[in-house]
Short mmCIF file of C-alpha atoms in Angstrom, two decimals:
data_model
loop_
_atom_site.label_atom_id
_atom_site.label_comp_id
_atom_site.label_asym_id
_atom_site.label_seq_id
_atom_site.Cartn_x
_atom_site.Cartn_y
_atom_site.Cartn_z
CA MET A 18 17.07 -5.15 -18.60
CA LEU A 19 17.21 -6.19 -14.92
CA MET A 20 19.77 -8.70 -13.65
CA LEU A 21 19.29 -11.06 -10.74
CA VAL A 22 22.02 -11.24 -8.09
CA ASN A 23 22.02 -13.31 -4.93
CA CYS A 24 22.26 -11.49 -1.60
CA SER A 25 25.76 -11.92 -0.12
CA SER A 26 24.26 -12.84 3.27
CA CYS A 27 20.95 -14.69 2.93
CA HIS A 28 21.25 -15.53 -0.80
CA THR A 29 17.81 -14.21 -1.66
CA PRO A 30 17.58 -13.34 -5.40
CA LEU A 31 17.57 -9.54 -5.83
CA GLN A 32 16.69 -7.47 -8.91
CA LEU A 33 19.65 -5.25 -9.76
CA PRO A 34 18.76 -1.92 -11.44
CA PRO A 35 20.84 -1.06 -14.54
CA GLY A 36 24.23 0.42 -13.65
CA ALA A 37 23.94 -0.22 -9.91
CA LYS A 38 27.21 -1.07 -8.13
CA SER A 39 25.58 -2.32 -4.93
CA ILE A 40 22.17 -3.37 -3.61
CA ARG A 41 20.67 -3.73 -0.12
CA CYS A 42 18.59 -6.81 0.70
CA VAL A 43 15.18 -5.88 2.13
CA LEU A 44 15.05 -9.11 4.14
CA CYS A 45 18.40 -9.18 5.99
CA GLN A 46 19.60 -5.59 5.23
CA ALA A 47 22.99 -6.83 3.97
CA VAL A 48 24.66 -4.79 1.20
CA THR A 49 25.99 -6.76 -1.76
CA PHE A 50 28.69 -5.03 -3.82
CA ILE A 51 28.43 -6.06 -7.45
CA ALA A 52 32.12 -5.40 -8.09
CA ASP A 53 32.91 -8.43 -5.93
CA PRO A 54 33.10 -11.38 -8.37
CA ARG A 55 31.89 -13.78 -5.66
CA TYR A 56 28.40 -12.29 -5.97
CA ALA A 57 28.11 -11.89 -9.72
CA PRO A 58 24.94 -13.41 -11.17
CA SER A 59 25.33 -16.93 -12.46
CA PRO A 60 25.28 -17.46 -16.26
CA SER A 61 22.02 -19.34 -15.91
CA ALA A 62 20.26 -16.59 -13.95
CA PRO A 63 17.26 -15.33 -15.92
CA SER A 64 16.99 -11.72 -17.00
CA SER A 65 13.90 -10.01 -18.37
CA HIS A 66 11.97 -6.79 -18.61
CA TYR A 67 10.31 -5.41 -15.48
CA TYR A 68 6.80 -6.76 -15.93
CA GLN A 69 7.82 -10.07 -17.42
CA GLN A 70 9.25 -11.43 -14.19
CA PRO A 71 7.32 -14.36 -12.66
CA PRO A 72 5.15 -13.60 -9.61
CA PRO A 73 7.21 -12.67 -6.52
CA GLN A 74 6.29 -15.82 -4.64
CA LEU A 75 8.04 -17.84 -7.36
CA GLN A 76 11.25 -15.80 -7.27
CA GLY A 77 12.26 -16.56 -3.69
CA PRO A 78 11.07 -17.30 -0.17
CA SER A 79 7.98 -15.65 1.26
CA PRO A 80 8.71 -12.41 3.12
CA TYR A 81 6.57 -13.73 5.97
CA ASN A 82 8.49 -16.90 6.84
CA HIS A 83 12.03 -16.31 5.58
CA ALA A 84 14.76 -16.70 8.19
CA PRO A 85 18.07 -15.32 6.86
CA SER A 86 21.33 -17.02 7.76
CA GLY A 87 23.80 -15.41 10.13
CA PRO A 88 22.93 -13.37 13.24
CA PRO A 89 19.15 -13.12 13.77
CA PRO A 90 17.54 -9.70 13.30
CA GLN A 91 16.67 -7.72 16.43
CA ALA A 92 13.46 -8.96 18.04
CA HIS A 93 10.59 -6.49 17.63
CA GLY A 94 7.66 -8.19 19.34
CA SER A 95 4.37 -8.96 17.64
CA LYS A 96 3.60 -5.58 16.04
CA ARG A 97 5.36 -4.44 12.89
CA ALA A 98 4.73 -1.77 10.28
CA VAL A 99 6.01 -0.56 6.93
CA ILE A 100 5.42 3.12 6.24
CA CYS A 101 6.14 4.66 2.84
CA GLY A 102 6.03 8.40 2.15
CA VAL A 103 7.08 9.38 -1.37
CA SER A 104 7.35 13.12 -2.12
CA TYR A 105 8.90 12.99 -5.65
CA LYS A 106 11.07 15.96 -4.67
CA ASN A 107 12.36 18.21 -7.46
CA THR A 108 9.99 16.78 -10.05
CA GLY A 109 6.97 18.28 -11.79
CA TYR A 110 4.64 16.08 -9.74
CA GLU A 111 6.10 16.72 -6.26
CA LEU A 112 3.73 16.14 -3.34
CA LYS A 113 3.97 18.27 -0.21
CA GLY A 114 2.18 16.13 2.35
CA CYS A 115 3.52 12.57 1.99
CA ILE A 116 6.45 12.87 4.39
CA ASN A 117 4.14 14.51 6.93
CA ASP A 118 1.76 11.58 6.45
CA ALA A 119 4.53 9.09 7.17
CA ASN A 120 5.65 10.92 10.31
CA CYS A 121 2.07 11.27 11.58
CA MET A 122 1.29 7.61 10.93
CA LYS A 123 4.40 6.51 12.83
CA TYR A 124 3.42 8.76 15.75
CA LEU A 125 -0.08 7.26 15.78
CA LEU A 126 1.15 3.66 15.73
CA VAL A 127 3.74 4.25 18.46
CA ASN A 128 1.64 6.36 20.81
CA ARG A 129 -1.90 5.02 20.28
CA PHE A 130 -1.33 1.37 19.36
CA SER A 131 1.94 0.64 21.22
CA PHE A 132 4.00 -0.27 18.15
CA PRO A 133 7.70 -0.27 19.20
CA GLU A 134 9.59 2.40 17.25
CA SER A 135 12.19 -0.17 16.27
CA SER A 136 9.49 -2.35 14.68
CA ILE A 137 8.49 0.22 12.09
CA VAL A 138 11.10 -0.72 9.53
CA THR A 139 10.29 -3.71 7.33
CA LEU A 140 8.61 -7.13 7.39
CA THR A 141 11.12 -9.74 8.53
CA GLY A 142 8.74 -12.56 9.50
CA CYS A 143 5.48 -13.17 11.33
CA GLN A 144 3.61 -15.74 13.36
CA PRO A 145 0.01 -16.28 14.54
CA GLY A 146 -1.22 -13.40 16.66
CA ASP A 147 0.92 -10.79 14.90
CA SER A 148 -0.54 -7.46 13.72
CA LEU A 149 1.06 -5.89 10.64
CA VAL A 150 0.53 -2.43 9.15
CA PHE A 151 1.50 -1.15 5.69
CA HIS A 152 1.02 2.57 5.09
CA TYR A 153 1.71 4.24 1.73
CA SER A 154 1.32 7.92 0.88
CA GLY A 155 2.29 8.91 -2.65
CA HIS A 156 1.15 8.81 -6.25
CA GLY A 157 -1.10 6.08 -7.57
CA SER A 158 -2.20 5.41 -11.12
CA GLN A 159 -3.77 2.83 -13.45
CA GLN A 160 -2.76 0.87 -16.51
CA ARG A 161 -4.70 -1.34 -18.88
CA ASN A 162 -5.18 -4.95 -17.78
CA TYR A 163 -5.07 -7.59 -20.50
CA THR A 164 -5.66 -10.74 -18.44
CA GLY A 165 -9.35 -10.20 -17.71
CA ASP A 166 -8.77 -10.28 -13.94
CA GLU A 167 -9.98 -6.70 -13.31
CA VAL A 168 -13.68 -5.78 -13.10
CA ASP A 169 -13.02 -2.33 -14.61
CA GLY A 170 -10.34 -3.47 -17.07
CA TYR A 171 -7.50 -1.63 -15.29
CA ASP A 172 -4.72 -2.59 -12.90
CA GLU A 173 -4.18 -0.11 -10.08
CA THR A 174 -0.58 0.91 -9.37
CA LEU A 175 1.71 2.56 -6.84
CA CYS A 176 4.46 4.84 -8.11
CA PRO A 177 7.90 4.57 -6.49
CA THR A 178 10.34 7.45 -6.91
CA ASP A 179 11.98 5.79 -9.93
CA PHE A 180 8.75 4.74 -11.64
CA GLU A 181 9.64 6.63 -14.82
CA SER A 182 12.66 4.40 -15.44
CA GLN A 183 11.76 1.21 -13.55
CA GLY A 184 7.99 1.15 -13.93
CA MET A 185 5.06 1.24 -11.55
CA ILE A 186 4.17 -1.44 -8.99
CA ILE A 187 0.93 -3.07 -10.13
CA ASP A 188 -1.76 -4.48 -7.85
CA ASP A 189 -1.02 -8.05 -8.97
CA GLU A 190 2.52 -7.74 -7.59
CA ILE A 191 1.33 -6.18 -4.34
CA ASN A 192 -1.23 -8.95 -3.85
CA ALA A 193 1.30 -11.70 -4.60
CA THR A 194 3.88 -10.21 -2.23
CA ILE A 195 1.98 -9.21 0.92
CA VAL A 196 -1.53 -10.72 0.62
CA ARG A 197 -1.35 -14.28 -0.68
CA PRO A 198 1.54 -15.44 1.56
CA LEU A 199 -0.10 -14.15 4.78
CA PRO A 200 -0.39 -17.15 7.13
CA HIS A 201 -3.19 -18.18 9.47
CA GLY A 202 -3.64 -16.07 12.58
CA VAL A 203 -1.85 -12.98 11.21
CA LYS A 204 -3.68 -9.70 10.53
CA LEU A 205 -2.50 -7.07 8.03
CA HIS A 206 -3.95 -3.57 7.76
CA ALA A 207 -3.05 -1.51 4.70
CA ILE A 208 -3.61 2.26 4.67
CA ILE A 209 -3.13 3.50 1.10
CA ASP A 210 -3.29 7.26 0.51
CA ALA A 211 -3.04 7.54 -3.28
CA CYS A 212 -5.09 8.23 -6.38
CA HIS A 213 -6.96 5.29 -7.97
CA SER A 214 -6.29 3.19 -4.86
CA GLY A 215 -9.67 1.58 -4.18
CA THR A 216 -8.62 -1.97 -5.06
CA VAL A 217 -4.84 -1.54 -5.15
CA LEU A 218 -4.30 -4.67 -3.03
CA ASP A 219 -6.52 -6.72 -5.38
CA LEU A 220 -8.47 -8.08 -2.41
CA PRO A 221 -11.50 -10.27 -3.19
CA PHE A 222 -14.18 -8.05 -1.57
CA LEU A 223 -14.97 -4.32 -1.66
CA CYS A 224 -17.40 -2.68 0.77
CA ARG A 225 -19.64 -0.48 -1.41
CA MET A 226 -21.11 2.03 1.03
CA ASP A 227 -23.43 4.94 0.23
CA ARG A 228 -23.52 8.30 2.03
CA HIS A 229 -26.20 7.03 4.40
CA GLY A 230 -23.95 4.25 5.65
CA LYS A 231 -25.77 1.40 3.89
CA TYR A 232 -23.41 -1.09 2.30
CA VAL A 233 -23.05 -4.29 0.30
CA TRP A 234 -19.93 -6.33 -0.33
CA GLU A 235 -18.95 -6.45 -4.01
CA ASP A 236 -17.28 -9.64 -5.21
CA HIS A 237 -14.06 -8.71 -7.02
CA ARG A 238 -12.68 -12.22 -7.37
CA PRO A 239 -11.24 -12.68 -10.89
CA ARG A 240 -13.38 -14.55 -13.39
CA SER A 241 -10.30 -16.60 -14.26
CA GLY A 242 -10.49 -18.24 -10.84
CA MET A 243 -7.09 -16.90 -9.76
CA TRP A 244 -6.87 -16.79 -5.96
CA LYS A 245 -6.41 -13.26 -4.58
CA GLY A 246 -6.98 -14.05 -0.92
CA THR A 247 -4.50 -15.04 1.79
CA SER A 248 -2.99 -18.29 3.06
CA GLY A 249 -5.26 -18.16 6.10
CA GLY A 250 -4.51 -14.66 7.40
CA GLU A 251 -6.74 -11.58 7.36
CA VAL A 252 -6.15 -8.45 5.27
CA ILE A 253 -8.20 -5.25 5.57
CA SER A 254 -7.35 -2.19 3.52
CA PHE A 255 -8.43 1.45 3.81
CA SER A 256 -7.71 3.42 0.64
CA GLY A 257 -7.97 7.08 -0.22
CA CYS A 258 -10.55 6.85 -2.99
CA ASP A 259 -12.31 4.66 -5.52
CA ASP A 260 -10.39 3.28 -8.50
CA ASN A 261 -11.72 6.00 -10.81
CA GLN A 262 -11.09 8.86 -8.37
CA THR A 263 -8.19 11.02 -7.25
CA SER A 264 -6.91 11.69 -3.73
CA ALA A 265 -6.08 15.11 -2.31
CA ASP A 266 -2.69 16.37 -1.14
CA THR A 267 -3.89 19.39 0.80
CA SER A 268 -3.50 21.82 3.70
CA ALA A 269 -7.28 22.34 3.93
CA LEU A 270 -7.76 19.77 6.68
CA SER A 271 -4.93 20.51 9.12
CA ARG A 272 -4.76 24.22 8.14
CA ILE A 273 -1.11 24.03 9.22
CA ALA A 274 0.74 21.75 6.80
CA SER A 275 0.02 19.69 3.71
CA THR A 276 -1.18 16.15 4.31
CA GLY A 277 -2.95 13.45 2.39
CA ALA A 278 -6.68 13.89 2.98
CA MET A 279 -7.11 10.18 3.60
CA THR A 280 -4.22 9.86 6.09
CA TYR A 281 -5.43 12.93 7.97
CA SER A 282 -9.01 11.66 8.15
CA PHE A 283 -7.81 8.19 9.26
CA ILE A 284 -5.79 9.62 12.15
CA GLN A 285 -8.46 12.14 13.14
CA THR A 286 -11.15 9.45 13.24
CA ILE A 287 -9.07 7.49 15.74
CA GLU A 288 -8.09 10.53 17.80
CA ARG A 289 -11.73 11.66 18.08
CA GLY A 290 -12.90 8.26 19.30
CA HIS A 291 -14.96 7.32 16.23
CA ALA A 292 -12.97 4.20 15.35
CA THR A 293 -15.25 1.76 17.19
CA THR A 294 -16.07 -0.48 14.22
CA TYR A 295 -14.86 -0.63 10.63
CA GLY A 296 -18.16 0.77 9.41
CA ASN A 297 -18.04 3.72 11.81
CA MET A 298 -14.39 4.24 10.88
CA LEU A 299 -15.19 4.47 7.16
CA ASN A 300 -18.19 6.76 7.71
CA ALA A 301 -16.21 9.11 9.95
CA MET A 302 -13.30 9.30 7.49
CA ARG A 303 -15.66 10.22 4.68
CA SER A 304 -17.42 12.82 6.81
CA THR A 305 -14.11 14.49 7.66
CA ILE A 306 -13.30 14.85 3.98
CA HIS A 307 -16.82 15.87 2.89
CA ASN A 308 -17.03 18.56 5.55
CA THR A 309 -13.79 20.21 4.48
CA ASP A 310 -14.02 23.37 2.40
CA GLU A 311 -12.28 22.29 -0.79
CA HIS A 312 -11.57 25.90 -1.71
CA GLU A 313 -9.35 26.47 1.34
CA GLY A 314 -6.05 25.03 0.25
CA GLY A 315 -7.48 21.98 -1.44
CA PHE A 316 -5.34 20.34 -4.10
CA ILE A 317 -6.36 17.29 -6.10
CA SER A 318 -3.28 15.41 -7.27
CA SER A 319 -3.77 12.97 -10.14
CA LEU A 320 -0.62 11.52 -11.67
CA LEU A 321 -2.46 10.60 -14.86
CA THR A 322 -3.74 14.16 -15.25
CA MET A 323 -0.35 15.65 -14.50
CA LEU A 324 1.47 13.49 -17.00
CA SER A 325 -1.09 14.08 -19.72
CA THR A 326 -1.31 17.84 -19.23
CA GLY A 327 2.33 18.55 -18.50
CA GLY A 328 1.65 19.47 -14.89
CA SER A 329 -1.57 21.48 -15.05
CA LEU A 330 -4.48 20.17 -13.03
CA GLY A 331 -8.17 20.51 -13.61
CA GLY A 332 -11.01 19.63 -11.28
CA GLY A 333 -11.08 16.10 -9.97
CA LEU A 334 -13.70 13.76 -8.57
CA ARG A 335 -14.58 14.17 -4.91
CA GLN A 336 -12.77 11.34 -3.16
CA GLU A 337 -14.53 8.60 -1.20
CA PRO A 338 -12.27 6.46 1.03
CA GLN A 339 -12.82 2.75 0.39
CA LEU A 340 -12.66 -0.45 2.43
CA THR A 341 -11.59 -3.80 0.93
CA ALA A 342 -10.93 -7.13 2.63
CA SER A 343 -9.82 -10.69 2.12
CA GLU A 344 -13.15 -11.86 3.60
CA ALA A 345 -16.55 -10.16 3.88
CA PHE A 346 -17.78 -9.30 7.39
CA ASP A 347 -20.37 -7.16 9.21
CA VAL A 348 -18.65 -3.76 9.24
CA TYR A 349 -20.85 -2.43 12.07
CA LYS A 350 -20.20 -5.39 14.39
CA LYS A 351 -16.50 -6.03 13.83
CA PRO A 352 -14.43 -3.84 16.21
CA PHE A 353 -11.65 -1.82 14.63
CA SER A 354 -8.25 -2.80 15.99
CA LEU A 355 -4.64 -2.63 14.81
#
């Protein structure tokens, strides 16, 4: 059971893991010590199992417009990024390349797109004209969807380090937290290097592109009518593979160190000058992966396969990076820009 406790600084409701003695607020960074009776949860505070919580936007203020009390956070300018690299160290499903992915992505954002180093921490607010980036490199998985909102019948998930005890983060939660609240004039790019990640942001449109570069936009809006778009902003996501595919954690591309195949291809496409439009970007990423000799250090990492086989891996599907968006557009006319 998870308890709710109010942040000692900004009073945002926080989910307290079982047995935790303190918790850090992701909005204002204040640490609340649970031993202090002033910050104990009120008797009326609800408590429930992990996936029975109401949608994030109903639990507290939006992460995009919340202004915590007390001293304002350090100004970072108009470019901000969240980068997540999860290696699952000392477990049976450890990944070797995720920390390298995170370091390489930070280097790219700082040196090629002029993101201030101090801005690559967390989302603390945004305004029209801002450019946001969320990068995740780690395990991804799927679980059965029972609401009828998924075309394939499965929710896509991201796996935090403690997913075995606290559960996976499902696409509905990701969409409700970083997609739906995005205000007008703000752009968010997500770069998701994980298995089964094609529609992990639950965006309304998926660019279905063949190997000749021809494409159509598939409509993934739920039949229930639930809104999965933004509040006026723009979200574009590059993901490592289709929902039914796995993504590689491999040294075959760099030939120096393990990286996620998708993160490596994303960075290489930009460094080689192929990131002119979103269509050219997607084609170049796929070509980088297709042209790699999968027998030279290749390693397909599927969490579902690992958990079901006790750690042994068989052959996986060849991954195809995917492009999804909050609105359909001409991928060969829209310039790529972070």
